[in-house]
Amino acid sequence: MRVVVVSVFTTTALLAQQSALDPAGANATAIRDLGAFFLGLLGLIFLMVIVLALIPLTGRHHGIEQEPLARTHRPSERTESKLGTAVGFATAITIVILIGLVIVSVSVGKSAIGTLDRTHSLVIEITGNQWWWYIRYPNDNASLIVVTANELHIPIGRPVMIRGTSNDVIHSFWVPNLQGKRDLIPSRVTTEWFQADRPGRFRGQCAEFCGLQHAHMGLWVVAEPPDQFEKWMAHQREAAVPPSDRVKQRGQEVFLGAACVLCHAIQGTSAAAQMGPDLTHFGSRSTIAAGTLPNNKGNLAGWIADPQNVKPGTHMATVPIKAEDIQPLIEYLESLQ
Amino acid sequence: MRFFACCFLIAVTGCQRERRDLRPAPPDTALLGIASRQSELEPGGPQSQPSASNPFHGNAFAISEGQRLFGWYNCSGCHANGGGGIGPPLIKQEWTYGGEPSNLFDTIVKGRPNGMPTWGGRIPEYQVWQLVSYIQSLNNQQPKAATAVRVDILQTDPHTIITRQEESK
């Protein structure tokens, strides 16, 4: 029950930061304007149709002679040709408008991406998993590679190229404030370009139904000034901070001795598995379980003790951990700034 | 028509194939390591044997989860996709340490000499049973209805290795 209350509360708070109507980049602005154009034009046509449909209700029939249907079962030839002209004209204008809208839509889609200067872009690899996001900042120098999960940091004013794929089923990468949807397809690489023009925190969401916890497959994009971004990158490259006291020491022992270590990695320890999110800098992330809950000690305890309660169907295993070991484990994980 | 609808409902609800226990029962830790025994001899006379049967028998979800874990926990690193490599094959009739579900459970939990790691205490009990279910499905020991028609890594058809062996005898 508490989890439900918490998630309802956080969800309403998050909605403000996930909106296609509040663009933070050229792509999203073009998409928003296109949507406004469609809404305006089609709204106008809708109003015209309503008005035209209301005119006959005034009861005055000009031009078209209506004959009693009971006698002939057919309108006269003159009426029929008039009706035919009207329907033909309406069909033709509908086709013209639809083709026009397709042209506008496609050209906006092309130009929105084409205006970005790709020469100094930042490449980020995103892999969809049931139900979280693996994020990697590739680099030719292996020691400069950054691996994280569910929280993407990008510099403002610099084009970002997403190279996306999936480990299991089709997912879709979608941050409404920054770009349109881009599917992540197993054994294929899809690319997406966007640029954030102002700093902010924007929520993203998987936009292709991918199983039980599709709705709880969120991610956060943190757009920040380049110097802050570089600072973040430098910090992410460091190994995890070693435990500073006895409790955290015990927490690390619990982590390395339990099933956690079979799926998660913490750089600087013997944990190196890549099946679950990398936890090297877990404490610095704002949410747990892919945007499902705010990252704090209480939520983390609930998540570790009974993941299936928070996110039914998640691949996070229900690991039997002794009650007295949970607190040290949480203290340790939250210390991984 | 109503008769057929009733039959359909009974067939669907009476079937364990699609059942998903998202919140598995707490582990029966007393079971770990003593699910089955290798020797008939026991000091002090026979003692009561804890019963160990696969709780997920015939469950398609458990089999597919087992297949996922088989990859995640790198069982394939030694056993390949069931055909064996560094470790022995898992599709066979003669099992060194017994081929019953409880034997497979024990082998995973305890580990075996010459390289099989001890997984007991590392992975939760329900995941061990899911792995057992998957290994059984490789050996045609799970109901056909629960086994995937096409396993992602193996082409299964009625003529598995075992039935071919039987035919060649």
Short mmCIF file of C-alpha atoms in Angstrom, two decimals:
data_model
loop_
_atom_site.label_atom_id
_atom_site.label_comp_id
_atom_site.label_asym_id
_atom_site.label_seq_id
_atom_site.Cartn_x
_atom_site.Cartn_y
_atom_site.Cartn_z
CA MET A 1 0.00 0.00 0.00
CA ARG A 2 2.78 2.37 0.98
CA VAL A 3 4.55 1.61 -2.26
CA VAL A 4 1.40 2.50 -4.20
CA VAL A 5 1.04 5.80 -2.38
CA VAL A 6 4.69 6.61 -2.91
CA SER A 7 4.57 5.74 -6.61
CA VAL A 8 1.40 7.77 -7.18
CA PHE A 9 3.02 10.72 -5.45
CA THR A 10 6.26 10.45 -7.39
CA THR A 11 4.45 9.84 -10.67
CA THR A 12 2.46 13.07 -10.38
CA ALA A 13 5.65 14.92 -9.47
CA LEU A 14 7.41 13.42 -12.47
CA LEU A 15 4.74 14.25 -15.02
CA ALA A 16 5.85 17.87 -15.01
CA GLN A 17 9.30 16.75 -16.19
CA GLN A 18 8.12 14.45 -18.97
CA SER A 19 6.24 16.47 -21.52
CA ALA A 20 6.42 16.79 -25.29
CA LEU A 21 4.80 20.23 -24.87
CA ASP A 22 7.83 21.61 -23.01
CA PRO A 23 10.69 21.05 -25.49
CA ALA A 24 14.30 21.52 -24.46
CA GLY A 25 15.90 20.99 -27.86
CA ALA A 26 15.43 21.65 -31.58
CA ASN A 27 14.03 18.16 -32.32
CA ALA A 28 11.41 18.35 -29.65
CA THR A 29 10.51 21.94 -30.61
CA ALA A 30 9.98 20.91 -34.24
CA ILE A 31 7.84 17.98 -33.12
CA ARG A 32 5.83 20.20 -30.77
CA ASP A 33 5.26 22.77 -33.55
CA LEU A 34 4.27 20.05 -35.98
CA GLY A 35 1.75 18.76 -33.44
CA ALA A 36 0.37 22.26 -32.97
CA PHE A 37 0.06 22.69 -36.76
CA PHE A 38 -1.79 19.36 -37.10
CA LEU A 39 -4.06 20.20 -34.20
CA GLY A 40 -4.87 23.65 -35.61
CA LEU A 41 -5.49 22.55 -39.21
CA LEU A 42 -7.47 19.44 -38.34
CA GLY A 43 -9.38 21.29 -35.64
CA LEU A 44 -10.38 23.89 -38.24
CA ILE A 45 -11.53 21.16 -40.64
CA PHE A 46 -13.46 19.49 -37.84
CA LEU A 47 -15.25 22.75 -37.08
CA MET A 48 -16.08 23.25 -40.77
CA VAL A 49 -17.53 19.75 -41.03
CA ILE A 50 -19.65 20.37 -37.94
CA VAL A 51 -20.94 23.66 -39.36
CA LEU A 52 -21.70 22.06 -42.75
CA ALA A 53 -23.52 19.24 -40.99
CA LEU A 54 -25.59 21.72 -39.00
CA ILE A 55 -26.74 23.73 -42.05
CA PRO A 56 -29.29 21.12 -43.27
CA LEU A 57 -30.80 21.12 -39.80
CA THR A 58 -32.00 24.68 -40.40
CA GLY A 59 -34.67 23.05 -42.58
CA ARG A 60 -34.18 25.03 -45.78
CA HIS A 61 -33.08 22.92 -48.73
CA HIS A 62 -31.63 24.99 -51.51
CA GLY A 63 -30.78 23.51 -54.83
CA ILE A 64 -31.20 19.81 -54.18
CA GLU A 65 -34.70 18.55 -54.84
CA GLN A 66 -35.58 15.82 -52.45
CA GLU A 67 -38.19 13.44 -53.78
CA PRO A 68 -40.17 11.07 -51.60
CA LEU A 69 -38.06 7.95 -51.28
CA ALA A 70 -41.07 5.72 -50.92
CA ARG A 71 -42.04 6.33 -54.57
CA THR A 72 -38.78 6.10 -56.50
CA HIS A 73 -36.14 4.77 -54.07
CA ARG A 74 -33.70 6.87 -56.09
CA PRO A 75 -32.91 10.57 -56.16
CA SER A 76 -33.32 12.26 -59.50
CA GLU A 77 -30.43 12.35 -61.95
CA ARG A 78 -29.84 16.02 -61.31
CA THR A 79 -29.64 15.47 -57.54
CA GLU A 80 -27.37 12.52 -58.04
CA SER A 81 -24.89 14.42 -60.19
CA LYS A 82 -24.84 17.27 -57.66
CA LEU A 83 -24.23 14.85 -54.81
CA GLY A 84 -21.54 13.09 -56.87
CA THR A 85 -19.75 16.37 -57.51
CA ALA A 86 -19.88 17.26 -53.82
CA VAL A 87 -18.56 13.87 -52.66
CA GLY A 88 -15.87 13.89 -55.36
CA PHE A 89 -14.75 17.38 -54.36
CA ALA A 90 -14.63 16.41 -50.66
CA THR A 91 -12.65 13.24 -51.42
CA ALA A 92 -10.18 15.12 -53.62
CA ILE A 93 -9.58 17.84 -51.05
CA THR A 94 -9.17 15.20 -48.30
CA ILE A 95 -6.53 13.38 -50.33
CA VAL A 96 -4.70 16.62 -51.09
CA ILE A 97 -4.70 17.59 -47.40
CA LEU A 98 -3.52 14.14 -46.29
CA ILE A 99 -0.68 14.08 -48.81
CA GLY A 100 0.26 17.61 -47.77
CA LEU A 101 0.35 16.57 -44.10
CA VAL A 102 2.56 13.57 -44.93
CA ILE A 103 5.00 15.83 -46.78
CA VAL A 104 5.07 18.33 -43.90
CA SER A 105 5.48 15.53 -41.33
CA VAL A 106 8.32 13.78 -43.16
CA SER A 107 10.18 17.00 -43.94
CA VAL A 108 9.97 18.12 -40.31
CA GLY A 109 11.28 14.72 -39.22
CA LYS A 110 14.22 15.05 -41.61
CA SER A 111 15.09 18.69 -40.98
CA ALA A 112 14.88 18.42 -37.19
CA ILE A 113 17.77 15.96 -37.20
CA GLY A 114 19.60 17.45 -40.18
CA THR A 115 20.20 20.83 -38.53
CA LEU A 116 22.49 19.32 -35.88
CA ASP A 117 26.22 19.72 -36.36
CA ARG A 118 27.40 16.15 -36.04
CA THR A 119 31.13 16.72 -36.17
CA HIS A 120 31.70 17.03 -32.42
CA SER A 121 28.83 14.87 -31.23
CA LEU A 122 28.82 12.75 -28.09
CA VAL A 123 28.14 9.05 -28.72
CA ILE A 124 26.19 7.12 -26.08
CA GLU A 125 25.25 3.47 -26.32
CA ILE A 126 21.93 2.49 -24.78
CA THR A 127 20.80 -1.11 -24.46
CA GLY A 128 17.25 -1.89 -23.46
CA ASN A 129 16.72 -4.72 -21.00
CA GLN A 130 13.65 -6.05 -19.26
CA TRP A 131 13.18 -3.60 -17.51
CA TRP A 132 16.07 -1.16 -17.24
CA TRP A 133 18.50 0.78 -19.41
CA TYR A 134 22.16 -0.07 -19.80
CA ILE A 135 24.10 3.09 -20.62
CA ARG A 136 27.66 3.18 -21.91
CA TYR A 137 29.86 6.08 -23.00
CA PRO A 138 32.28 4.41 -25.40
CA ASN A 139 35.85 5.54 -25.77
CA ASP A 140 38.83 4.31 -27.77
CA ASN A 141 40.76 4.34 -24.52
CA ALA A 142 39.22 1.51 -22.52
CA SER A 143 40.00 3.15 -19.18
CA LEU A 144 37.87 6.16 -20.15
CA ILE A 145 34.71 4.14 -20.83
CA VAL A 146 31.84 4.94 -18.51
CA VAL A 147 29.11 2.41 -17.74
CA THR A 148 26.01 3.34 -15.80
CA ALA A 149 22.30 2.61 -15.80
CA ASN A 150 18.94 4.36 -15.91
CA GLU A 151 20.40 7.86 -15.60
CA LEU A 152 21.86 9.57 -18.61
CA HIS A 153 23.99 12.70 -18.30
CA ILE A 154 24.45 14.89 -21.38
CA PRO A 155 26.13 18.25 -21.95
CA ILE A 156 23.94 21.09 -23.22
CA GLY A 157 24.63 22.64 -26.60
CA ARG A 158 26.32 19.54 -27.97
CA PRO A 159 24.66 17.01 -30.29
CA VAL A 160 24.19 13.57 -28.79
CA MET A 161 24.12 10.42 -30.88
CA ILE A 162 22.36 7.47 -29.30
CA ARG A 163 23.36 4.06 -30.59
CA GLY A 164 20.62 1.82 -29.28
CA THR A 165 20.01 -1.89 -29.21
CA SER A 166 18.25 -4.42 -27.00
CA ASN A 167 19.19 -7.56 -25.10
CA ASP A 168 15.80 -9.25 -25.15
CA VAL A 169 12.69 -7.76 -26.77
CA ILE A 170 11.98 -4.55 -28.66
CA HIS A 171 12.08 -1.46 -26.46
CA SER A 172 11.79 2.17 -27.46
CA PHE A 173 13.89 5.07 -26.23
CA TRP A 174 11.75 8.14 -25.70
CA VAL A 175 12.53 11.36 -23.84
CA PRO A 176 9.60 13.58 -24.89
CA ASN A 177 11.31 16.83 -23.88
CA LEU A 178 14.25 16.09 -26.20
CA GLN A 179 13.29 13.87 -29.14
CA GLY A 180 10.83 11.47 -30.72
CA LYS A 181 10.69 7.73 -30.15
CA ARG A 182 13.44 5.43 -31.40
CA ASP A 183 13.00 1.67 -31.19
CA LEU A 184 15.75 -0.47 -29.67
CA ILE A 185 15.79 -3.75 -31.57
CA PRO A 186 17.64 -6.96 -30.60
CA SER A 187 20.75 -7.64 -32.70
CA ARG A 188 20.37 -4.35 -34.58
CA VAL A 189 21.71 -0.90 -33.88
CA THR A 190 19.41 2.08 -34.33
CA THR A 191 20.64 5.65 -34.08
CA GLU A 192 19.03 8.79 -32.78
CA TRP A 193 20.27 12.37 -32.70
CA PHE A 194 19.25 15.13 -30.37
CA GLN A 195 20.60 18.11 -28.50
CA ALA A 196 19.56 19.72 -25.24
CA ASP A 197 19.61 23.52 -25.39
CA ARG A 198 18.93 24.21 -21.74
CA PRO A 199 19.89 22.41 -18.52
CA GLY A 200 17.28 20.34 -16.76
CA ARG A 201 16.18 16.92 -15.64
CA PHE A 202 13.95 15.15 -18.14
CA ARG A 203 12.21 11.86 -17.69
CA GLY A 204 12.25 9.23 -20.41
CA GLN A 205 10.07 6.19 -20.77
CA CYS A 206 10.12 2.95 -22.72
CA ALA A 207 7.60 3.52 -25.50
CA GLU A 208 7.23 0.00 -26.88
CA PHE A 209 5.34 -2.55 -24.81
CA CYS A 210 8.03 -4.92 -23.54
CA GLY A 211 6.44 -7.10 -20.88
CA LEU A 212 5.13 -6.99 -17.34
CA GLN A 213 7.05 -3.96 -16.14
CA HIS A 214 7.01 -1.87 -19.31
CA ALA A 215 5.33 0.95 -17.39
CA HIS A 216 8.13 0.98 -14.81
CA MET A 217 10.93 1.22 -17.34
CA GLY A 218 11.84 4.84 -16.91
CA LEU A 219 15.09 6.73 -17.20
CA TRP A 220 16.29 10.20 -16.32
CA VAL A 221 18.24 12.48 -18.59
CA VAL A 222 20.28 15.11 -16.81
CA ALA A 223 21.28 17.93 -19.16
CA GLU A 224 24.00 20.09 -17.63
CA PRO A 225 26.65 22.62 -18.68
CA PRO A 226 29.72 21.01 -20.33
CA ASP A 227 32.07 21.62 -17.37
CA GLN A 228 29.66 19.94 -14.95
CA PHE A 229 29.21 17.09 -17.42
CA GLU A 230 32.97 16.55 -17.69
CA LYS A 231 33.20 16.56 -13.90
CA TRP A 232 30.49 13.93 -13.76
CA MET A 233 32.25 11.82 -16.39
CA ALA A 234 35.55 12.02 -14.51
CA HIS A 235 33.82 10.91 -11.32
CA GLN A 236 32.06 8.03 -13.05
CA ARG A 237 35.40 6.71 -14.31
CA GLU A 238 36.69 6.28 -10.79
CA ALA A 239 36.34 2.99 -8.95
CA ALA A 240 33.81 2.72 -6.16
CA VAL A 241 34.71 4.32 -2.84
CA PRO A 242 35.92 1.67 -0.37
CA PRO A 243 33.77 1.18 2.73
CA SER A 244 34.70 3.78 5.34
CA ASP A 245 33.54 2.09 8.55
CA ARG A 246 32.72 -1.31 10.07
CA VAL A 247 29.04 -1.25 9.09
CA LYS A 248 29.77 -0.49 5.44
CA GLN A 249 32.58 -3.05 5.52
CA ARG A 250 30.02 -5.63 6.62
CA GLY A 251 27.67 -4.41 3.89
CA GLN A 252 30.31 -5.05 1.27
CA GLU A 253 30.87 -8.56 2.64
CA VAL A 254 27.14 -9.23 2.42
CA PHE A 255 27.03 -7.95 -1.16
CA LEU A 256 30.00 -10.01 -2.29
CA GLY A 257 28.77 -13.09 -0.42
CA ALA A 258 25.17 -13.09 -1.65
CA ALA A 259 23.58 -13.53 -5.04
CA CYS A 260 23.94 -9.77 -5.74
CA VAL A 261 27.42 -10.36 -7.08
CA LEU A 262 26.16 -12.77 -9.75
CA CYS A 263 24.39 -10.01 -11.69
CA HIS A 264 25.80 -6.65 -10.57
CA ALA A 265 29.19 -5.01 -10.90
CA ILE A 266 30.95 -2.63 -8.51
CA GLN A 267 34.24 -1.43 -10.01
CA GLY A 268 37.05 -1.81 -7.52
CA THR A 269 35.65 -5.00 -5.99
CA SER A 270 35.44 -8.57 -7.23
CA ALA A 271 31.85 -7.94 -8.44
CA ALA A 272 32.04 -7.75 -12.21
CA ALA A 273 28.83 -9.25 -13.60
CA GLN A 274 27.02 -7.33 -16.32
CA MET A 275 23.53 -8.85 -16.17
CA GLY A 276 22.06 -6.14 -13.93
CA PRO A 277 22.75 -2.41 -13.60
CA ASP A 278 26.30 -1.36 -12.72
CA LEU A 279 26.28 -0.23 -9.08
CA THR A 280 29.72 1.44 -8.93
CA HIS A 281 28.17 4.87 -8.34
CA PHE A 282 24.74 3.69 -7.27
CA GLY A 283 24.40 6.25 -4.48
CA SER A 284 24.69 9.14 -6.94
CA ARG A 285 21.62 8.09 -8.93
CA SER A 286 18.27 9.64 -8.10
CA THR A 287 16.02 6.61 -8.55
CA ILE A 288 16.12 2.85 -8.10
CA ALA A 289 14.60 0.08 -10.21
CA ALA A 290 14.66 2.17 -13.43
CA GLY A 291 12.83 5.24 -12.22
CA THR A 292 10.35 3.28 -10.14
CA LEU A 293 11.18 4.70 -6.69
CA PRO A 294 13.26 7.61 -5.37
CA ASN A 295 16.66 6.41 -4.23
CA ASN A 296 16.65 6.43 -0.44
CA LYS A 297 17.42 3.92 2.28
CA GLY A 298 13.81 2.98 3.01
CA ASN A 299 12.91 2.30 -0.62
CA LEU A 300 16.15 0.44 -1.18
CA ALA A 301 15.46 -1.83 1.80
CA GLY A 302 11.99 -2.61 0.44
CA TRP A 303 13.38 -3.21 -3.04
CA ILE A 304 16.11 -5.61 -1.88
CA ALA A 305 13.94 -7.47 0.63
CA ASP A 306 11.06 -8.06 -1.77
CA PRO A 307 11.64 -6.85 -5.35
CA GLN A 308 8.52 -8.61 -6.61
CA ASN A 309 6.39 -6.39 -4.39
CA VAL A 310 7.80 -3.22 -5.90
CA LYS A 311 8.04 -4.44 -9.48
CA PRO A 312 6.20 -7.73 -10.04
CA GLY A 313 7.96 -9.82 -12.65
CA THR A 314 11.32 -8.09 -12.37
CA HIS A 315 14.41 -10.20 -13.03
CA MET A 316 15.92 -8.90 -9.78
CA ALA A 317 16.10 -12.09 -7.72
CA THR A 318 14.46 -12.40 -4.32
CA VAL A 319 17.69 -13.00 -2.46
CA PRO A 320 17.45 -14.47 1.02
CA ILE A 321 19.42 -12.00 3.14
CA LYS A 322 19.40 -12.17 6.92
CA ALA A 323 17.45 -9.37 8.56
CA GLU A 324 20.49 -8.05 10.42
CA ASP A 325 22.47 -7.91 7.18
CA ILE A 326 20.04 -5.68 5.28
CA GLN A 327 20.95 -2.44 7.09
CA PRO A 328 24.73 -2.76 6.50
CA LEU A 329 24.07 -3.65 2.86
CA ILE A 330 21.95 -0.53 2.37
CA GLU A 331 24.47 1.67 4.17
CA TYR A 332 27.18 0.35 1.87
CA LEU A 333 25.19 0.75 -1.36
CA GLU A 334 24.07 4.29 -0.50
CA SER A 335 27.71 5.20 0.25
CA LEU A 336 28.68 4.41 -3.36
CA GLN A 337 28.56 8.04 -4.48
CA MET B 1 -21.44 -24.12 -27.29
CA ARG B 2 -21.69 -23.56 -23.56
CA PHE B 3 -20.27 -27.05 -23.06
CA PHE B 4 -17.21 -26.23 -25.12
CA ALA B 5 -16.76 -22.92 -23.30
CA CYS B 6 -16.84 -24.79 -19.98
CA CYS B 7 -14.33 -27.34 -21.27
CA PHE B 8 -12.07 -24.50 -22.40
CA LEU B 9 -12.28 -22.77 -19.04
CA ILE B 10 -11.50 -25.98 -17.17
CA ALA B 11 -8.62 -26.72 -19.50
CA VAL B 12 -7.17 -23.25 -19.03
CA THR B 13 -7.64 -22.92 -15.28
CA GLY B 14 -6.74 -26.52 -14.51
CA CYS B 15 -3.42 -26.22 -16.26
CA GLN B 16 -0.23 -25.26 -14.39
CA ARG B 17 1.62 -24.45 -17.55
CA GLU B 18 1.18 -20.69 -17.45
CA ARG B 19 1.25 -20.25 -13.68
CA ARG B 20 3.68 -17.58 -12.55
CA ASP B 21 4.73 -17.41 -8.96
CA LEU B 22 6.18 -13.94 -9.05
CA ARG B 23 6.74 -14.02 -5.30
CA PRO B 24 8.27 -17.41 -4.65
CA ALA B 25 7.79 -19.15 -1.32
CA PRO B 26 10.55 -18.57 1.24
CA PRO B 27 13.39 -21.01 0.69
CA ASP B 28 13.30 -24.30 2.49
CA THR B 29 16.87 -23.97 3.71
CA ALA B 30 16.67 -27.34 5.44
CA LEU B 31 16.60 -28.80 1.96
CA LEU B 32 19.87 -27.33 0.75
CA GLY B 33 22.41 -30.01 0.27
CA ILE B 34 20.34 -32.93 1.54
CA ALA B 35 17.71 -33.19 -1.16
CA SER B 36 18.95 -36.62 -2.13
CA ARG B 37 21.73 -38.97 -1.11
CA GLN B 38 24.31 -40.86 -3.06
CA SER B 39 24.85 -43.74 -0.65
CA GLU B 40 22.43 -46.28 0.75
CA LEU B 41 24.59 -46.65 3.85
CA GLU B 42 23.85 -44.38 6.75
CA PRO B 43 25.51 -44.42 10.16
CA GLY B 44 23.03 -45.09 12.93
CA GLY B 45 20.39 -46.56 10.68
CA PRO B 46 18.18 -44.95 8.04
CA GLN B 47 16.76 -41.53 8.76
CA SER B 48 13.71 -39.88 7.32
CA GLN B 49 14.43 -38.31 3.96
CA PRO B 50 13.15 -34.79 3.28
CA SER B 51 11.01 -34.96 0.20
CA ALA B 52 12.32 -32.91 -2.68
CA SER B 53 10.24 -32.67 -5.79
CA ASN B 54 10.47 -29.96 -8.39
CA PRO B 55 7.77 -27.44 -7.44
CA PHE B 56 7.80 -26.06 -10.98
CA HIS B 57 7.25 -29.32 -12.86
CA GLY B 58 5.33 -28.66 -16.06
CA ASN B 59 5.54 -24.90 -15.73
CA ALA B 60 6.50 -23.09 -18.92
CA PHE B 61 7.44 -19.87 -17.15
CA ALA B 62 9.90 -21.67 -14.85
CA ILE B 63 11.49 -23.39 -17.82
CA SER B 64 12.00 -20.13 -19.68
CA GLU B 65 13.33 -18.46 -16.53
CA GLY B 66 15.71 -21.40 -16.14
CA GLN B 67 16.89 -20.89 -19.68
CA ARG B 68 17.55 -17.21 -18.97
CA LEU B 69 19.47 -18.03 -15.77
CA PHE B 70 21.45 -20.71 -17.59
CA GLY B 71 22.89 -17.90 -19.67
CA TRP B 72 23.09 -15.27 -16.91
CA TYR B 73 24.98 -17.50 -14.48
CA ASN B 74 27.25 -18.65 -17.29
CA CYS B 75 26.37 -22.35 -17.05
CA SER B 76 26.94 -22.24 -20.80
CA GLY B 77 30.57 -21.32 -20.08
CA CYS B 78 31.27 -24.99 -19.33
CA HIS B 79 28.22 -26.92 -20.47
CA ALA B 80 27.69 -24.94 -23.70
CA ASN B 81 24.05 -25.05 -24.69
CA GLY B 82 23.62 -28.43 -23.01
CA GLY B 83 26.02 -30.24 -25.29
CA GLY B 84 29.01 -29.99 -22.99
CA GLY B 85 32.46 -28.52 -23.41
CA ILE B 86 34.75 -28.01 -20.45
CA GLY B 87 31.99 -29.61 -18.39
CA PRO B 88 29.91 -32.67 -19.17
CA PRO B 89 26.92 -32.51 -21.49
CA LEU B 90 23.51 -32.01 -19.91
CA ILE B 91 21.57 -33.88 -22.55
CA LYS B 92 22.18 -37.53 -21.74
CA GLN B 93 20.84 -40.62 -20.04
CA GLU B 94 23.73 -41.64 -17.79
CA TRP B 95 24.23 -39.02 -15.06
CA THR B 96 27.33 -39.30 -12.90
CA TYR B 97 25.50 -38.04 -9.83
CA GLY B 98 21.96 -39.10 -10.69
CA GLY B 99 19.48 -37.62 -13.15
CA GLU B 100 16.49 -37.24 -10.84
CA PRO B 101 15.35 -33.65 -10.21
CA SER B 102 16.57 -33.89 -6.61
CA ASN B 103 19.98 -35.06 -7.86
CA LEU B 104 20.22 -32.14 -10.28
CA PHE B 105 19.22 -29.82 -7.44
CA ASP B 106 21.95 -31.25 -5.24
CA THR B 107 24.55 -31.04 -7.97
CA ILE B 108 23.86 -27.35 -8.47
CA VAL B 109 23.67 -26.55 -4.76
CA LYS B 110 26.65 -28.60 -3.58
CA GLY B 111 28.86 -28.48 -6.61
CA ARG B 112 30.81 -31.52 -7.80
CA PRO B 113 34.50 -32.41 -8.01
CA ASN B 114 36.57 -31.28 -10.98
CA GLY B 115 35.01 -27.92 -11.56
CA MET B 116 31.29 -27.72 -10.84
CA PRO B 117 30.99 -24.71 -8.51
CA THR B 118 28.92 -24.74 -5.33
CA TRP B 119 25.91 -22.54 -5.96
CA GLY B 120 24.25 -23.13 -2.59
CA GLY B 121 23.92 -19.91 -0.60
CA ARG B 122 24.57 -17.89 -3.74
CA ILE B 123 21.44 -18.29 -5.76
CA PRO B 124 17.96 -18.52 -4.25
CA GLU B 125 16.38 -21.94 -4.02
CA TYR B 126 13.57 -21.14 -6.48
CA GLN B 127 16.12 -20.26 -9.12
CA VAL B 128 17.86 -23.61 -8.60
CA TRP B 129 14.54 -25.34 -9.30
CA GLN B 130 14.05 -23.18 -12.38
CA LEU B 131 17.45 -24.29 -13.65
CA VAL B 132 16.52 -27.90 -12.89
CA SER B 133 13.29 -27.45 -14.86
CA TYR B 134 15.21 -26.14 -17.83
CA ILE B 135 17.78 -28.95 -17.75
CA GLN B 136 14.94 -31.45 -17.51
CA SER B 137 13.27 -29.84 -20.50
CA LEU B 138 16.47 -30.38 -22.51
CA ASN B 139 16.12 -34.08 -21.73
CA ASN B 140 12.44 -34.38 -22.62
CA GLN B 141 11.59 -34.84 -18.94
CA GLN B 142 9.12 -31.98 -18.89
CA PRO B 143 5.64 -32.23 -20.40
CA LYS B 144 5.62 -31.37 -24.08
CA ALA B 145 2.94 -28.77 -23.44
CA ALA B 146 5.27 -26.79 -21.20
CA THR B 147 8.40 -27.02 -23.31
CA ALA B 148 8.99 -24.31 -25.85
CA VAL B 149 8.29 -25.44 -29.40
CA ARG B 150 11.43 -23.70 -30.51
CA VAL B 151 14.09 -23.06 -27.91
CA ASP B 152 16.10 -20.03 -28.89
CA ILE B 153 19.42 -21.82 -28.84
CA LEU B 154 18.42 -25.36 -29.69
CA GLN B 155 16.27 -26.75 -32.40
CA THR B 156 14.06 -29.19 -30.55
CA ASP B 157 11.94 -31.65 -32.40
CA PRO B 158 10.50 -35.01 -31.38
CA HIS B 159 13.80 -36.57 -32.44
CA THR B 160 16.05 -35.30 -29.68
CA ILE B 161 19.41 -36.87 -29.06
CA ILE B 162 17.89 -39.29 -26.57
CA THR B 163 15.18 -40.59 -28.85
CA ARG B 164 17.78 -40.98 -31.58
CA GLN B 165 19.92 -43.03 -29.21
CA GLU B 166 16.94 -45.21 -28.41
CA GLU B 167 16.17 -45.70 -32.07
CA SER B 168 19.73 -46.70 -32.87
CA LYS B 169 19.73 -49.42 -30.21
#
